[in-house]
């Protein structure tokens, strides 16, 4: 089977993590996130792995080694990895896509879900402090912030779209179709 | 477990820090930890070559981005996690680097300063090519490196060390000097 690299993009709580997790469990996929390398470095420095440390490290590295340092690192890691299925989760900027597009087998996949459904999932999982107290308005506002602003543009560029408004079973079927 | 003895090594580029570590470990065992290791592994993960310049830059940007003592605190944690009663900490360079170790280990921390003639150190660095690009550097480049932020305080801190070794002679003489010091420790 040829190597497939699935690049996941999508708004908050659309289901990217669920897809990455499914592929890991059922197909032994290797998953990469931009935060992985940040976590490794912070770990080696024995620093706390908090959102603010990661943000700080990301900014520090980008300022000194170029805006695209993390994207180019993931691209190198992906090229070296000999696994058949690789997932790159959390693509947010077109600049990041540029490095991955040239790799053979790369499929940019957008994960879509209704705003209301995503909001409910976010509140239910309460992953980051304060998520359970967010209002729907604040939720929509947060998506317009710097880090997530380009996501709609990346979504438009995707070759494949997965819609995740229903059951897990329906989601899993779409994932299986994706990697055929 | 016996109490840990920590030997801190400070010295200018290519002065003989690595050589001293090796001499100590050959006779007494022990684990060697360096700040370069932390920096080098980080550069490797970023696919950036571990030239001396990049190592110095990474050290500086991490200190600026987080806190000045970030590398030394990381070293301290590595020392804590190392299961050996003799640990060599190589890479002490800046004002403030020594204090965390003195605080934590008191009399069980010993600082050794290794120094040598600048020209001799330059020649040695050409021969060994330890860091990317080292064997091609000019004496000018070599001296310039010595003035960088992470290098320029070394002589001053070195003067305060418990033991000072001048490494201008043969390897055998270096060995003798090291053994004399280790007997005292």
mmCIF file with all atom_site columns, C-alpha atoms in Angstrom, chain A residues 19-84:
data_model
loop_
_atom_site.group_PDB
_atom_site.id
_atom_site.type_symbol
_atom_site.label_atom_id
_atom_site.label_alt_id
_atom_site.label_comp_id
_atom_site.label_asym_id
_atom_site.label_entity_id
_atom_site.label_seq_id
_atom_site.pdbx_PDB_ins_code
_atom_site.Cartn_x
_atom_site.Cartn_y
_atom_site.Cartn_z
_atom_site.occupancy
_atom_site.B_iso_or_equiv
_atom_site.pdbx_formal_charge
_atom_site.auth_seq_id
_atom_site.auth_comp_id
_atom_site.auth_asym_id
_atom_site.auth_atom_id
_atom_site.pdbx_PDB_model_num
ATOM 1  C CA . UNK A 1 19 ? -10.059 11.225 13.222 1.00 0.00 ? 19 UNK A CA 1
ATOM 2  C CA . UNK A 1 20 ? -6.370  11.177 14.179 1.00 0.00 ? 20 UNK A CA 1
ATOM 3  C CA . UNK A 1 21 ? -7.134  8.954  17.124 1.00 0.00 ? 21 UNK A CA 1
ATOM 4  C CA . UNK A 1 22 ? -9.225  6.533  15.032 1.00 0.00 ? 22 UNK A CA 1
ATOM 5  C CA . UNK A 1 23 ? -6.448  6.150  12.461 1.00 0.00 ? 23 UNK A CA 1
ATOM 6  C CA . UNK A 1 24 ? -3.905  5.604  15.207 1.00 0.00 ? 24 UNK A CA 1
ATOM 7  C CA . UNK A 1 25 ? -5.981  2.910  16.922 1.00 0.00 ? 25 UNK A CA 1
ATOM 8  C CA . UNK A 1 26 ? -7.339  1.074  13.895 1.00 0.00 ? 26 UNK A CA 1
ATOM 9  C CA . UNK A 1 27 ? -4.587  1.599  11.342 1.00 0.00 ? 27 UNK A CA 1
ATOM 10 C CA . UNK A 1 28 ? -1.451  2.165  13.371 1.00 0.00 ? 28 UNK A CA 1
ATOM 11 C CA . UNK A 1 29 ? -1.032  5.628  11.909 1.00 0.00 ? 29 UNK A CA 1
ATOM 12 C CA . UNK A 1 30 ? 1.696   7.967  13.130 1.00 0.00 ? 30 UNK A CA 1
ATOM 13 C CA . UNK A 1 31 ? 0.246   11.314 14.103 1.00 0.00 ? 31 UNK A CA 1
ATOM 14 C CA . UNK A 1 32 ? 2.076   14.612 14.155 1.00 0.00 ? 32 UNK A CA 1
ATOM 15 C CA . UNK A 1 33 ? 0.958   17.881 15.596 1.00 0.00 ? 33 UNK A CA 1
ATOM 16 C CA . UNK A 1 34 ? 2.755   21.186 15.480 1.00 0.00 ? 34 UNK A CA 1
ATOM 17 C CA . UNK A 1 35 ? 2.745   21.090 19.229 1.00 0.00 ? 35 UNK A CA 1
ATOM 18 C CA . UNK A 1 36 ? 4.620   17.753 19.351 1.00 0.00 ? 36 UNK A CA 1
ATOM 19 C CA . UNK A 1 37 ? 8.009   19.255 18.684 1.00 0.00 ? 37 UNK A CA 1
ATOM 20 C CA . UNK A 1 38 ? 7.333   22.093 21.113 1.00 0.00 ? 38 UNK A CA 1
ATOM 21 C CA . UNK A 1 39 ? 6.444   19.586 23.816 1.00 0.00 ? 39 UNK A CA 1
ATOM 22 C CA . UNK A 1 40 ? 9.645   17.621 23.181 1.00 0.00 ? 40 UNK A CA 1
ATOM 23 C CA . UNK A 1 41 ? 11.817  20.690 23.507 1.00 0.00 ? 41 UNK A CA 1
ATOM 24 C CA . UNK A 1 42 ? 10.058  21.900 26.653 1.00 0.00 ? 42 UNK A CA 1
ATOM 25 C CA . UNK A 1 43 ? 10.397  18.432 28.100 1.00 0.00 ? 43 UNK A CA 1
ATOM 26 C CA . UNK A 1 44 ? 14.142  18.410 27.473 1.00 0.00 ? 44 UNK A CA 1
ATOM 27 C CA . UNK A 1 45 ? 14.385  21.790 29.174 1.00 0.00 ? 45 UNK A CA 1
ATOM 28 C CA . UNK A 1 46 ? 12.319  20.449 32.087 1.00 0.00 ? 46 UNK A CA 1
ATOM 29 C CA . UNK A 1 47 ? 9.852   23.316 31.588 1.00 0.00 ? 47 UNK A CA 1
ATOM 30 C CA . UNK A 1 48 ? 6.123   23.029 32.247 1.00 0.00 ? 48 UNK A CA 1
ATOM 31 C CA . UNK A 1 49 ? 4.128   22.082 29.161 1.00 0.00 ? 49 UNK A CA 1
ATOM 32 C CA . UNK A 1 50 ? 1.495   24.791 29.377 1.00 0.00 ? 50 UNK A CA 1
ATOM 33 C CA . UNK A 1 51 ? -0.248  26.605 26.544 1.00 0.00 ? 51 UNK A CA 1
ATOM 34 C CA . UNK A 1 52 ? 1.708   29.759 27.387 1.00 0.00 ? 52 UNK A CA 1
ATOM 35 C CA . UNK A 1 53 ? 5.116   27.994 27.404 1.00 0.00 ? 53 UNK A CA 1
ATOM 36 C CA . UNK A 1 54 ? 4.314   26.439 24.055 1.00 0.00 ? 54 UNK A CA 1
ATOM 37 C CA . UNK A 1 55 ? 3.166   29.756 22.633 1.00 0.00 ? 55 UNK A CA 1
ATOM 38 C CA . UNK A 1 56 ? 6.321   31.397 23.989 1.00 0.00 ? 56 UNK A CA 1
ATOM 39 C CA . UNK A 1 57 ? 8.605   28.737 22.540 1.00 0.00 ? 57 UNK A CA 1
ATOM 40 C CA . UNK A 1 58 ? 6.802   28.816 19.201 1.00 0.00 ? 58 UNK A CA 1
ATOM 41 C CA . UNK A 1 59 ? 7.192   32.579 18.950 1.00 0.00 ? 59 UNK A CA 1
ATOM 42 C CA . UNK A 1 60 ? 10.826  32.465 20.067 1.00 0.00 ? 60 UNK A CA 1
ATOM 43 C CA . UNK A 1 61 ? 11.709  29.813 17.491 1.00 0.00 ? 61 UNK A CA 1
ATOM 44 C CA . UNK A 1 62 ? 9.831   31.505 14.671 1.00 0.00 ? 62 UNK A CA 1
ATOM 45 C CA . UNK A 1 63 ? 11.358  34.890 15.396 1.00 0.00 ? 63 UNK A CA 1
ATOM 46 C CA . UNK A 1 64 ? 14.874  33.494 15.331 1.00 0.00 ? 64 UNK A CA 1
ATOM 47 C CA . UNK A 1 65 ? 14.765  30.631 12.860 1.00 0.00 ? 65 UNK A CA 1
ATOM 48 C CA . UNK A 1 66 ? 12.089  31.884 10.471 1.00 0.00 ? 66 UNK A CA 1
ATOM 49 C CA . UNK A 1 67 ? 8.313   31.836 10.389 1.00 0.00 ? 67 UNK A CA 1
ATOM 50 C CA . UNK A 1 68 ? 8.157   28.414 8.765  1.00 0.00 ? 68 UNK A CA 1
ATOM 51 C CA . UNK A 1 69 ? 10.544  26.522 10.984 1.00 0.00 ? 69 UNK A CA 1
ATOM 52 C CA . UNK A 1 70 ? 7.889   24.278 12.530 1.00 0.00 ? 70 UNK A CA 1
ATOM 53 C CA . UNK A 1 71 ? 6.210   23.519 9.210  1.00 0.00 ? 71 UNK A CA 1
ATOM 54 C CA . UNK A 1 72 ? 9.504   22.575 7.573  1.00 0.00 ? 72 UNK A CA 1
ATOM 55 C CA . UNK A 1 73 ? 10.406  20.368 10.536 1.00 0.00 ? 73 UNK A CA 1
ATOM 56 C CA . UNK A 1 74 ? 7.136   18.452 10.305 1.00 0.00 ? 74 UNK A CA 1
ATOM 57 C CA . UNK A 1 75 ? 7.665   18.034 6.566  1.00 0.00 ? 75 UNK A CA 1
ATOM 58 C CA . UNK A 1 76 ? 11.120  16.526 7.211  1.00 0.00 ? 76 UNK A CA 1
ATOM 59 C CA . UNK A 1 77 ? 9.789   14.250 9.951  1.00 0.00 ? 77 UNK A CA 1
ATOM 60 C CA . UNK A 1 78 ? 6.978   13.081 7.663  1.00 0.00 ? 78 UNK A CA 1
ATOM 61 C CA . UNK A 1 79 ? 9.348   12.362 4.777  1.00 0.00 ? 79 UNK A CA 1
ATOM 62 C CA . UNK A 1 80 ? 11.598  10.285 7.025  1.00 0.00 ? 80 UNK A CA 1
ATOM 63 C CA . UNK A 1 81 ? 8.766   8.314  8.594  1.00 0.00 ? 81 UNK A CA 1
ATOM 64 C CA . UNK A 1 82 ? 8.314   4.952  6.885  1.00 0.00 ? 82 UNK A CA 1
ATOM 65 C CA . UNK A 1 83 ? 4.813   4.282  8.144  1.00 0.00 ? 83 UNK A CA 1
ATOM 66 C CA . UNK A 1 84 ? 2.050   3.738  5.572  1.00 0.00 ? 84 UNK A CA 1
#
